[in-house]
Short mmCIF file of C-alpha atoms in Angstrom, two decimals:
data_model
loop_
_atom_site.label_atom_id
_atom_site.label_comp_id
_atom_site.label_asym_id
_atom_site.label_seq_id
_atom_site.Cartn_x
_atom_site.Cartn_y
_atom_site.Cartn_z
CA MET B 171 -22.61 106.51 172.56
CA SER B 172 -22.12 103.43 170.35
CA THR B 173 -23.52 100.14 171.45
CA PRO B 174 -20.74 97.34 171.84
CA PHE B 175 -21.09 94.62 169.32
CA TYR B 176 -22.53 91.37 170.52
CA VAL B 177 -20.11 88.52 170.78
CA SER B 178 -21.47 85.16 171.44
CA PRO B 179 -19.68 83.12 174.66
CA GLN B 180 -18.48 80.44 172.27
CA GLN B 181 -16.86 82.92 169.94
CA ALA B 182 -15.40 84.94 173.01
CA MET B 183 -13.95 81.67 174.50
CA ALA B 184 -12.71 80.31 171.08
CA ASP B 185 -10.85 83.68 170.61
CA ARG B 186 -9.24 83.50 173.97
CA ALA B 187 -8.17 79.89 173.58
CA GLU B 188 -6.59 80.74 170.09
CA TYR B 189 -4.68 83.87 171.76
CA ALA B 190 -3.39 81.59 174.53
CA ARG B 191 -2.43 78.60 172.12
CA LYS B 192 -0.57 81.06 169.88
CA GLY B 193 1.52 82.54 172.72
CA ILE B 194 2.46 78.93 173.91
CA ALA B 195 3.37 77.85 170.53
CA ARG B 196 5.91 80.80 170.30
CA GLY B 197 8.00 78.90 173.06
CA ARG B 198 9.78 75.67 172.58
CA SER B 199 8.26 72.18 173.50
CA LEU B 200 9.14 70.05 176.43
CA VAL B 201 8.60 66.68 177.28
CA VAL B 202 8.25 64.67 180.59
CA LEU B 203 8.69 61.00 180.50
CA GLN B 204 8.44 58.17 183.06
CA TYR B 205 11.54 56.01 183.56
CA ALA B 206 12.50 53.04 185.71
CA ASP B 207 13.70 55.13 188.67
CA GLY B 208 11.38 58.05 188.23
CA ILE B 209 10.31 61.02 186.06
CA VAL B 210 12.65 62.84 183.60
CA PHE B 211 11.86 66.45 182.15
CA VAL B 212 13.89 67.36 179.12
CA GLY B 213 13.46 70.52 177.18
CA GLU B 214 15.43 72.78 174.90
CA ASN B 215 16.41 75.90 176.95
CA PRO B 216 19.45 78.08 176.07
CA SER B 217 19.32 79.77 179.20
CA ARG B 218 21.31 78.52 182.32
CA ALA B 219 19.43 80.69 184.75
CA LEU B 220 15.89 80.85 183.69
CA HIS B 221 14.45 77.51 183.97
CA LYS B 222 11.46 75.64 182.61
CA PHE B 223 11.67 72.90 185.20
CA SER B 224 11.90 73.29 188.99
CA GLU B 225 11.13 71.57 192.36
CA ILE B 226 8.02 72.34 194.15
CA TYR B 227 8.22 69.98 197.07
CA ASP B 228 9.83 66.90 198.18
CA ARG B 229 8.68 64.66 195.30
CA ILE B 230 6.74 67.22 193.17
CA GLY B 231 8.39 68.89 190.08
CA PHE B 232 6.95 71.53 187.84
CA ALA B 233 7.66 72.04 184.01
CA ALA B 234 5.93 74.71 181.89
CA ALA B 235 6.03 75.92 178.38
CA GLY B 236 4.78 79.54 177.38
CA LYS B 237 5.24 82.98 178.73
CA TYR B 238 8.11 82.89 181.40
CA ASN B 239 6.81 85.59 183.77
CA GLU B 240 3.28 83.91 183.86
CA TYR B 241 4.47 80.49 184.66
CA GLU B 242 7.28 81.84 186.93
CA ASN B 243 4.34 83.55 188.86
CA LEU B 244 2.40 80.23 189.00
CA ARG B 245 5.40 78.36 189.96
CA ILE B 246 6.29 80.58 193.05
CA GLY B 247 2.41 80.47 194.00
CA GLY B 248 2.87 76.64 193.92
CA VAL B 249 5.75 76.68 195.89
CA ARG B 250 4.15 78.98 198.55
CA TYR B 251 1.10 76.78 198.36
CA ALA B 252 3.06 73.59 199.13
CA ASP B 253 5.37 74.89 201.85
CA LEU B 254 2.26 76.47 203.72
CA ARG B 255 0.27 73.43 203.43
CA GLY B 256 3.35 71.25 204.53
CA TYR B 257 4.03 73.51 207.63
CA THR B 258 0.30 73.68 208.64
CA TYR B 259 -0.14 69.92 208.32
CA ASP B 260 2.50 67.56 207.17
CA ARG B 261 4.99 67.00 204.49
CA ASP B 262 3.00 64.14 203.40
CA ASP B 263 -0.08 66.13 202.88
CA VAL B 264 1.43 67.88 200.17
CA THR B 265 0.43 66.21 196.86
CA ALA B 266 0.71 66.51 193.09
CA ARG B 267 -3.02 66.17 192.82
CA GLY B 268 -3.91 68.90 195.25
CA LEU B 269 -1.34 71.30 193.51
CA ALA B 270 -2.84 70.26 190.35
CA ASN B 271 -6.31 71.15 191.39
CA VAL B 272 -5.18 74.50 192.74
CA TYR B 273 -3.26 75.36 189.40
CA ALA B 274 -6.43 74.19 187.32
CA GLN B 275 -8.69 76.17 189.35
CA THR B 276 -6.42 79.37 189.04
CA LEU B 277 -5.99 78.95 185.24
CA GLY B 278 -9.46 78.14 184.89
CA THR B 279 -10.71 81.36 186.68
CA ILE B 280 -8.30 83.34 184.91
CA PHE B 281 -9.31 82.06 181.43
CA SER B 282 -13.04 82.61 182.02
CA SER B 283 -12.73 85.95 183.65
CA ALA B 284 -13.42 88.70 180.95
CA ALA B 285 -11.34 91.21 183.06
CA GLU B 286 -8.01 89.18 182.87
CA LYS B 287 -6.11 88.19 179.81
CA PRO B 288 -5.89 84.49 179.42
CA TYR B 289 -2.35 82.87 180.67
CA GLU B 290 -0.32 81.74 177.66
CA VAL B 291 1.18 78.80 179.58
CA GLU B 292 0.71 75.02 179.68
CA LEU B 293 2.01 73.31 182.80
CA VAL B 294 3.02 69.82 183.88
CA VAL B 295 2.95 68.85 187.56
CA ALA B 296 4.63 65.50 188.30
CA GLU B 297 5.05 63.42 191.40
CA VAL B 298 7.36 60.43 191.77
CA GLY B 299 6.06 57.62 193.79
CA GLU B 300 7.64 54.80 195.91
CA THR B 301 7.05 52.48 192.65
CA PRO B 302 6.47 53.43 189.06
CA GLU B 303 2.85 52.50 189.67
CA GLY B 304 2.70 55.56 192.16
CA ASP B 305 4.10 58.19 189.71
CA GLN B 306 1.55 60.88 188.84
CA ILE B 307 1.75 63.20 185.89
CA TYR B 308 -0.89 66.05 185.13
CA ARG B 309 -0.92 68.13 182.18
CA LEU B 310 -2.58 71.50 182.65
CA PRO B 311 -3.45 73.45 179.48
CA HIS B 312 -4.13 77.27 179.46
CA ASP B 313 -8.03 76.80 180.11
CA GLY B 314 -7.63 75.19 183.48
CA SER B 315 -8.65 71.88 182.28
CA ILE B 316 -6.68 68.99 183.77
CA VAL B 317 -5.42 65.92 182.11
CA ASP B 318 -3.99 62.93 184.02
CA GLU B 319 -1.16 61.45 181.88
CA HIS B 320 0.77 58.18 181.99
CA GLY B 321 4.08 57.24 180.45
CA SER B 322 5.06 60.48 178.47
CA VAL B 323 3.79 63.87 177.86
CA ALA B 324 4.63 66.80 175.76
CA VAL B 325 3.60 70.32 176.09
CA GLY B 326 4.20 73.57 173.94
CA GLY B 327 3.52 74.49 170.54
CA ASN B 328 4.56 71.21 168.63
CA ALA B 329 3.13 69.16 171.58
CA GLU B 330 0.73 67.00 169.46
CA GLN B 331 3.32 65.70 166.93
CA ILE B 332 5.81 65.03 169.55
CA SER B 333 3.26 63.25 171.73
CA SER B 334 2.44 60.82 169.02
CA PHE B 335 6.22 60.21 168.39
CA LEU B 336 6.73 59.48 172.04
CA ASP B 337 3.58 57.48 172.53
CA GLN B 338 4.75 54.87 169.76
CA ARG B 339 8.15 54.60 171.32
CA HIS B 340 8.04 55.05 175.00
CA ARG B 341 7.79 51.84 176.90
CA ASP B 342 7.60 51.28 180.72
CA GLY B 343 11.06 50.70 182.74
CA MET B 344 13.22 52.50 180.17
CA SER B 345 16.55 53.49 181.67
CA LEU B 346 17.34 57.20 182.26
CA ALA B 347 19.52 57.23 179.28
CA GLU B 348 17.10 55.45 177.04
CA ALA B 349 14.36 57.98 178.12
CA LEU B 350 16.68 61.00 177.74
CA LYS B 351 17.64 59.86 174.24
CA LEU B 352 14.07 59.30 173.25
CA ALA B 353 13.08 62.71 174.69
CA VAL B 354 15.87 64.40 172.57
CA GLN B 355 14.94 62.58 169.50
CA ALA B 356 11.43 63.68 169.98
CA LEU B 357 12.41 67.29 170.58
CA SER B 358 14.72 67.25 167.58
CA ARG B 359 11.69 66.77 165.18
CA ASP B 360 10.45 69.90 163.50
CA THR B 361 6.90 70.55 162.30
CA ASN B 362 7.70 69.56 158.84
CA GLY B 363 9.21 66.26 160.01
CA SER B 364 12.91 67.14 159.41
CA GLU B 365 15.46 66.49 162.28
CA ARG B 366 17.91 68.94 163.70
CA GLU B 367 20.68 68.63 166.20
CA ILE B 368 20.20 70.04 169.69
CA PRO B 369 23.58 70.27 171.43
CA ALA B 370 23.81 69.27 175.03
CA GLU B 371 24.46 72.84 176.30
CA ARG B 372 20.96 73.77 175.11
CA LEU B 373 19.09 71.26 176.95
CA GLU B 374 17.71 71.52 180.09
CA VAL B 375 17.41 68.28 181.89
CA ALA B 376 15.97 67.42 185.46
CA VAL B 377 14.94 64.38 187.26
CA LEU B 378 12.66 63.33 190.15
CA ASP B 379 14.67 60.12 191.17
CA ARG B 380 12.76 57.92 193.69
CA THR B 381 16.16 56.12 194.56
CA ARG B 382 17.60 59.49 195.91
CA PRO B 383 18.14 59.07 199.72
CA GLN B 384 17.23 62.47 200.37
CA LYS B 385 13.55 63.39 201.01
CA ARG B 386 13.83 66.05 198.16
CA LYS B 387 13.89 63.95 195.06
CA PHE B 388 14.34 66.63 192.40
CA LYS B 389 17.58 67.23 190.96
CA ARG B 390 19.13 68.96 187.71
CA ILE B 391 21.49 66.88 185.37
CA VAL B 392 23.98 69.27 183.96
CA GLY B 393 27.54 69.23 182.94
CA ARG B 394 29.31 65.87 182.88
CA GLN B 395 26.67 63.92 184.03
CA LEU B 396 24.60 64.85 181.09
CA ASP B 397 27.21 64.43 178.55
CA ARG B 398 27.66 60.91 179.97
CA LEU B 399 24.04 60.04 179.65
CA LEU B 400 23.62 61.49 176.28
CA ALA B 401 26.90 59.47 175.12
CA ALA B 402 25.52 56.37 176.98
CA ASP B 403 22.83 55.85 174.10
CA GLY B 404 25.26 53.71 172.22
CA ALA B 405 26.48 50.19 173.00
CA SER B 406 25.93 50.11 176.82
CA THR B 407 22.21 50.91 176.69
CA GLU B 408 21.49 48.93 173.66
CA ALA B 409 23.08 46.02 175.16
CA GLU B 410 21.11 46.68 178.49
CA SER B 411 17.74 46.89 176.75
CA SER B 412 18.26 43.85 174.52
CA ALA B 413 19.13 41.81 177.75
CA GLU B 414 15.92 43.20 179.27
CA ASP B 415 13.94 42.03 176.19
CA GLY B 416 15.42 38.73 176.38
CA SER B 417 14.50 38.26 179.97
CA GLU B 418 10.95 39.40 178.98
CA GLU B 419 10.67 36.73 176.46
CA GLN B 420 11.62 34.12 178.75
CA MET P 60 -10.81 87.22 198.63
CA GLU P 61 -10.58 84.79 201.62
CA ALA P 62 -6.92 83.94 201.98
CA ASN P 63 -7.29 80.20 202.76
CA THR P 64 -5.17 77.51 201.68
CA ARG P 65 -7.59 74.88 202.95
CA SER P 66 -10.23 75.81 200.33
CA THR P 67 -9.68 73.92 196.96
CA GLY P 68 -10.27 77.17 194.81
CA ARG P 69 -7.69 79.25 192.93
CA LEU P 70 -4.58 80.32 194.63
CA PRO P 71 -5.23 83.52 196.85
CA ALA P 72 -3.94 86.68 195.33
CA ALA P 73 -1.16 86.92 197.87
CA PHE P 74 0.32 83.73 196.52
CA LEU P 75 0.61 85.35 193.07
CA THR P 76 1.88 88.70 194.44
CA PRO P 77 5.66 89.27 193.54
CA GLY P 78 7.35 89.52 196.91
CA SER P 79 10.33 88.45 198.90
CA SER P 80 11.77 85.04 198.54
CA SER P 81 11.34 84.34 202.40
CA PHE P 82 8.82 82.05 203.52
CA MET P 83 8.57 83.96 207.06
CA ASP P 84 7.76 87.20 205.03
CA PHE P 85 5.12 85.63 203.14
CA LEU P 86 3.55 84.12 206.33
CA ALA P 87 3.81 87.40 208.09
CA GLU P 88 1.72 89.08 205.35
CA HIS P 89 -0.63 86.18 204.55
CA GLN P 90 -1.26 84.34 207.92
CA PRO P 91 0.74 86.19 210.59
CA GLU P 92 -0.85 84.04 213.24
CA LEU P 93 1.22 80.99 212.17
CA LEU P 94 4.50 82.84 213.00
CA PRO P 95 5.66 81.72 216.37
CA GLY P 96 6.82 85.09 217.23
CA ASN P 97 3.31 86.70 216.89
CA ARG P 98 1.70 84.58 219.56
CA GLN P 99 0.35 86.26 222.45
CA LEU P 100 1.23 84.80 225.84
CA PRO P 101 -1.38 85.41 228.64
CA PRO P 102 0.45 86.95 231.80
CA THR P 103 1.57 84.15 233.97
CA GLN P 104 2.76 83.65 237.47
CA GLY P 105 6.45 82.58 237.56
CA VAL P 106 8.36 80.54 235.20
CA ILE P 107 6.20 78.11 232.85
CA GLU P 108 7.18 74.42 233.22
CA ALA P 109 8.02 72.88 230.12
CA PRO P 110 10.40 70.22 228.91
CA HIS P 111 14.03 71.83 228.22
CA GLY P 112 16.64 70.63 226.22
CA THR P 113 20.30 70.89 227.44
CA THR P 114 23.66 70.55 225.95
CA ILE P 115 24.76 71.00 222.40
CA VAL P 116 28.30 71.07 221.28
CA ALA P 117 30.24 71.72 218.03
CA VAL P 118 33.93 71.48 216.95
CA THR P 119 35.59 72.43 213.55
CA PHE P 120 38.06 70.14 211.87
CA PRO P 121 40.06 70.83 208.83
CA GLY P 122 37.35 70.17 206.07
CA GLY P 123 34.19 70.24 208.11
CA VAL P 124 32.42 70.65 211.44
CA VAL P 125 30.93 68.40 213.83
CA LEU P 126 27.57 69.05 215.83
CA ALA P 127 26.33 66.80 218.32
CA GLY P 128 23.82 67.00 221.34
CA ASP P 129 22.79 64.60 224.31
CA ARG P 130 19.34 63.27 224.42
CA ARG P 131 17.90 64.24 227.47
CA ALA P 132 14.88 66.84 228.12
CA THR P 133 14.26 67.77 231.59
CA MET P 134 11.26 69.51 233.31
CA GLY P 135 12.37 70.94 236.60
CA ASN P 136 14.24 67.93 238.29
CA VAL P 137 12.25 65.38 236.23
CA ILE P 138 13.57 63.81 233.30
CA ALA P 139 11.04 64.49 230.65
CA GLN P 140 12.34 62.52 227.79
CA ARG P 141 15.35 60.40 227.51
CA ASP P 142 15.64 60.12 223.56
CA ILE P 143 15.04 63.72 222.30
CA GLU P 144 16.53 64.72 219.21
CA LYS P 145 18.08 68.17 219.43
CA VAL P 146 20.23 68.40 216.36
CA PHE P 147 18.52 68.63 212.77
CA PRO P 148 19.80 69.24 209.32
CA ALA P 149 18.82 72.79 208.34
CA ASP P 150 19.77 72.20 204.91
CA GLU P 151 22.27 70.33 202.82
CA TYR P 152 25.24 72.26 204.29
CA SER P 153 24.16 73.28 207.64
CA ALA P 154 22.83 72.10 210.89
CA VAL P 155 21.12 73.53 214.03
CA GLY P 156 21.30 72.28 217.38
CA ILE P 157 18.72 73.26 220.02
CA ALA P 158 18.84 73.96 223.83
CA GLY P 159 16.07 75.63 225.77
CA THR P 160 12.12 75.11 225.75
CA ALA P 161 11.96 71.98 223.52
CA GLY P 162 8.50 72.50 222.18
CA LEU P 163 9.32 76.19 220.95
CA ALA P 164 12.93 75.02 219.73
CA VAL P 165 11.70 72.29 217.56
CA GLU P 166 8.83 74.68 215.98
CA MET P 167 11.69 77.18 215.46
CA VAL P 168 13.71 74.55 213.50
CA LYS P 169 11.01 73.52 211.54
CA LEU P 170 10.31 77.07 210.30
CA PHE P 171 14.02 77.59 209.77
CA GLN P 172 14.35 74.53 207.55
CA LEU P 173 11.49 75.68 205.53
CA GLU P 174 12.92 79.18 205.51
CA LEU P 175 16.06 77.96 203.83
CA GLU P 176 14.21 75.40 201.59
CA HIS P 177 11.78 78.03 200.49
CA PHE P 178 14.52 80.60 199.32
CA GLU P 179 16.36 77.90 197.65
CA LYS P 180 13.42 76.71 195.52
CA VAL P 181 12.27 80.25 194.68
CA GLU P 182 15.73 81.80 193.83
CA GLY P 183 17.20 78.63 192.42
CA ALA P 184 20.20 79.31 194.56
CA GLN P 185 21.32 78.60 198.30
CA LEU P 186 21.54 81.31 200.84
CA SER P 187 25.28 82.06 201.90
CA LEU P 188 26.10 80.57 205.27
CA GLU P 189 26.08 84.07 206.77
CA GLY P 190 22.94 84.61 205.20
CA LYS P 191 21.47 81.47 207.04
CA ALA P 192 22.95 82.36 210.34
CA ASN P 193 21.34 85.97 210.21
CA ARG P 194 18.02 84.59 209.29
CA LEU P 195 18.15 82.18 212.56
CA SER P 196 19.07 85.46 214.47
CA THR P 197 15.85 87.11 213.27
CA MET P 198 13.73 84.20 214.30
CA ILE P 199 15.34 84.08 218.05
CA ARG P 200 14.84 87.85 218.17
CA SER P 201 11.09 87.46 217.42
CA ASN P 202 10.86 84.93 220.41
CA LEU P 203 12.16 87.44 222.90
CA GLY P 204 8.84 88.14 224.55
CA MET P 205 8.42 84.37 225.32
CA ALA P 206 12.18 84.23 226.32
CA MET P 207 11.36 86.83 229.09
CA GLN P 208 8.73 84.61 230.40
CA GLY P 209 11.39 81.65 230.78
CA LEU P 210 10.76 80.18 227.26
CA ALA P 211 14.10 80.84 225.92
CA VAL P 212 15.41 79.00 222.76
CA VAL P 213 19.16 79.20 222.44
CA PRO P 214 20.76 77.43 219.17
CA LEU P 215 24.08 76.54 217.76
CA PHE P 216 24.43 76.73 214.40
CA ALA P 217 27.15 75.11 212.23
CA GLY P 218 27.73 74.70 208.63
CA TYR P 219 30.13 74.28 205.83
CA ASP P 220 30.87 77.44 204.06
CA LEU P 221 31.16 76.59 200.34
CA ASP P 222 32.89 79.97 199.67
CA ARG P 223 35.33 79.92 202.26
CA GLU P 224 35.77 76.04 202.13
CA LYS P 225 35.52 75.40 205.81
CA GLY P 226 33.39 74.49 208.56
CA ARG P 227 31.91 77.39 210.75
CA ILE P 228 30.07 77.58 214.00
CA PHE P 229 27.85 80.36 215.20
CA SER P 230 26.22 80.66 218.67
CA TYR P 231 23.20 82.91 219.93
CA ASP P 232 21.88 84.65 222.90
CA VAL P 233 18.26 85.06 223.69
CA THR P 234 18.19 88.58 222.24
CA GLY P 235 19.08 87.21 218.96
CA GLY P 236 22.76 88.30 219.35
CA ARG P 237 24.98 86.26 217.04
CA SER P 238 28.68 85.47 217.18
CA GLU P 239 30.94 83.29 215.38
CA GLU P 240 32.88 80.77 217.53
CA HIS P 241 36.27 79.56 216.48
CA ASN P 242 37.38 76.01 216.91
CA PHE P 243 34.63 74.83 219.31
CA ALA P 244 31.37 75.79 221.09
CA ALA P 245 28.56 74.77 223.25
CA THR P 246 25.25 75.92 224.47
CA GLY P 247 22.82 74.69 227.13
CA SER P 248 23.05 73.91 230.74
CA GLY P 249 25.87 71.56 230.51
CA SER P 250 27.83 73.79 228.09
CA ILE P 251 30.25 75.18 230.80
CA PHE P 252 31.57 71.57 231.48
CA ALA P 253 31.57 70.60 227.76
CA ARG P 254 33.46 73.84 226.90
CA GLY P 255 36.07 73.17 229.56
CA ALA P 256 36.44 69.66 228.06
CA MET P 257 36.82 70.76 224.47
CA LYS P 258 39.15 73.43 225.55
CA LYS P 259 41.50 70.71 226.63
CA LEU P 260 41.00 68.38 223.89
CA PHE P 261 41.05 70.57 220.85
CA ARG P 262 43.85 70.57 218.30
CA ASP P 263 43.95 72.07 214.97
CA ASP P 264 44.62 68.79 213.17
CA LEU P 265 41.80 66.59 214.09
CA THR P 266 40.40 64.14 211.72
CA GLU P 267 36.55 63.69 211.12
CA GLU P 268 36.62 60.63 213.45
CA GLN P 269 38.67 62.42 216.31
CA ALA P 270 36.57 65.56 216.11
CA ALA P 271 33.36 63.18 216.63
CA THR P 272 35.15 61.44 219.70
CA LEU P 273 36.03 64.88 220.93
CA VAL P 274 32.38 65.74 221.01
CA VAL P 275 31.42 62.56 222.67
CA GLN P 276 34.07 63.16 225.50
CA ALA P 277 32.58 66.71 226.13
CA LEU P 278 28.98 65.51 226.32
CA TYR P 279 30.33 62.93 228.74
CA ASP P 280 31.83 65.59 230.72
CA ALA P 281 28.82 67.56 230.68
CA ALA P 282 26.58 64.79 231.86
CA ASP P 283 29.07 64.10 234.59
CA ASP P 284 28.65 67.33 236.20
CA ASP P 285 25.36 68.79 234.99
CA SER P 286 22.23 66.70 236.13
CA ALA P 287 20.29 68.10 233.15
CA THR P 288 22.58 66.57 230.59
CA GLY P 289 22.37 62.72 229.75
CA GLY P 290 25.30 60.69 229.21
CA PRO P 291 25.20 57.67 226.92
CA ASP P 292 22.61 55.22 227.87
CA VAL P 293 24.00 51.73 227.27
CA ALA P 294 20.95 50.02 228.76
CA ARG P 295 18.47 51.57 226.62
CA ARG P 296 20.75 51.87 223.74
CA ILE P 297 20.31 55.79 223.56
CA TYR P 298 23.41 57.54 222.23
CA PRO P 299 24.25 61.10 221.59
CA ILE P 300 23.22 62.40 218.08
CA ILE P 301 26.37 63.32 216.16
CA THR P 302 26.18 65.02 212.65
CA VAL P 303 29.17 65.99 210.33
CA ILE P 304 28.98 68.58 207.78
CA THR P 305 31.65 68.60 205.15
CA GLU P 306 31.88 69.58 201.47
CA ASP P 307 29.79 66.40 200.84
CA GLY P 308 27.13 67.94 202.74
CA PHE P 309 25.25 66.89 206.10
CA ARG P 310 25.56 63.49 207.46
CA ARG P 311 24.38 62.06 210.66
CA LEU P 312 26.08 59.30 212.27
CA THR P 313 24.34 55.95 212.15
CA GLU P 314 23.28 54.30 215.43
CA GLN P 315 26.04 51.93 214.88
CA GLU P 316 28.65 54.59 214.57
CA ALA P 317 27.43 56.53 217.42
CA SER P 318 27.36 53.79 219.83
CA GLU P 319 30.89 52.32 218.82
CA LEU P 320 32.28 55.80 219.69
CA SER P 321 30.16 56.02 222.84
CA ARG P 322 31.12 52.72 224.02
CA ALA P 323 34.79 53.25 223.30
CA VAL P 324 34.82 56.48 225.27
CA LEU P 325 32.87 54.53 228.12
CA GLN P 326 35.38 51.82 228.09
CA LYS P 327 38.31 54.14 228.72
CA ARG P 328 36.49 56.20 231.51
CA LEU P 329 36.01 52.94 233.38
CA GLU P 330 40.06 53.05 233.60
CA GLU P 331 40.13 56.93 233.87
CA PRO P 332 36.91 58.55 235.31
CA ASP P 333 38.08 62.00 234.33
CA GLY P 334 38.83 61.01 230.89
CA PRO P 335 41.92 61.84 228.80
CA LYS P 336 44.82 63.98 230.44
CA ALA P 337 45.94 67.13 228.86
CA ALA P 338 49.69 68.07 229.21
CA LEU P 339 50.29 70.40 231.95
CA LEU P 340 52.80 72.41 229.95
#
């Protein structure tokens, strides 16, 4: 009988991480941005039915890049976790922090268990607060680590480039149309720096809008509303933002 | 693995197991003790005393449906609560009003709301109105054991059917038997009187506001003849809960709107205590 080769723990983990990262990089990236009235999720997704973004609970949204069946499984687990917790205690006791912790533990256990293949997913869990200061965004890479993000976050294969692009341009208090335009710009940039056009029908957009009167703040933006917001990137928002800038200077 | 959501560890295996889109099915497998239907009642002597909700009424009108309830809960001959809420949104396009044992009924509504929301989130689509009505039927059926001991819950379910583009009403019996009602329906102890009033006042061409006035008239008549139903309480400013469901979704009339409707009805009743007269022929 042959003796198995010795593989150092470092090497084993590095191999697993590389495997997961490669899987994630095959899918398209997506971005999550804070804007004045909430949090917007933007991604390129040709499918109308298989979503990358979805509602978990009243104020909590979910975004994922990577392997569909794996993140869908995690999403449903999260919905079950949130609904059960809200049913046992109170709706207010369901928080993004709690959910992010559970996801981190789940991903972490799977990543370090030799019996399981690591999940090829990267998640974002976001909760919209009463005010922009109360917004929470958590990024959860494949290995179960957890990163508390502010302003903007990108996940997926090209995430680093997109992140740095967003970091330079994102500012607090952007309007939805401005944030959306910035997100699309960021997603349109290819790894080699060239730009390509992403048509509106290939975009998946959703928001957690704190101004919605319903207790459930998650809303998909589709069809005419999406076209209107994308078209609004011209004169009206320019005027709006310059007016805002002006008032800041005073 | 310990199936416990209170621990902060990873999601238990049951959470990540592909299964049905029903929250109740998930509970039944994962934490069956949380389902109201699984509760074991100790043997009891006679009827258990618990607050009871009374009258719920519903009326359809072209473009939607109105569901309303009085605010009284009684325990025997005592008024247990004067401002109880017995009409709840079930989801964006439906509502449920409850008569019967208040505690159990409110719990059932909470689970029903969650059931619809859970399905919607998991599937990314809403259940059909028929599907929602059937789900409620299942829940009542699971309460049959308690109903036999006097803890019955009898809801009235109303919603806007997006496929058929009209408001629809479903009534239930304690065994979970479901029947669709046409034009108007009522449940609870004052329902016989409310139904009489609605029968005389209903027309096919009511506006939303007229339908809302009609249910206030019906609730007034129920309160007039049934001691367990509460009429509009002007002194305490407690008015019926009136909800409207249309193509635009669920809307509960504001305190102000409910008070104006109730006061208008009361004002007329000062002149005509028995309310508007229907034509004899």
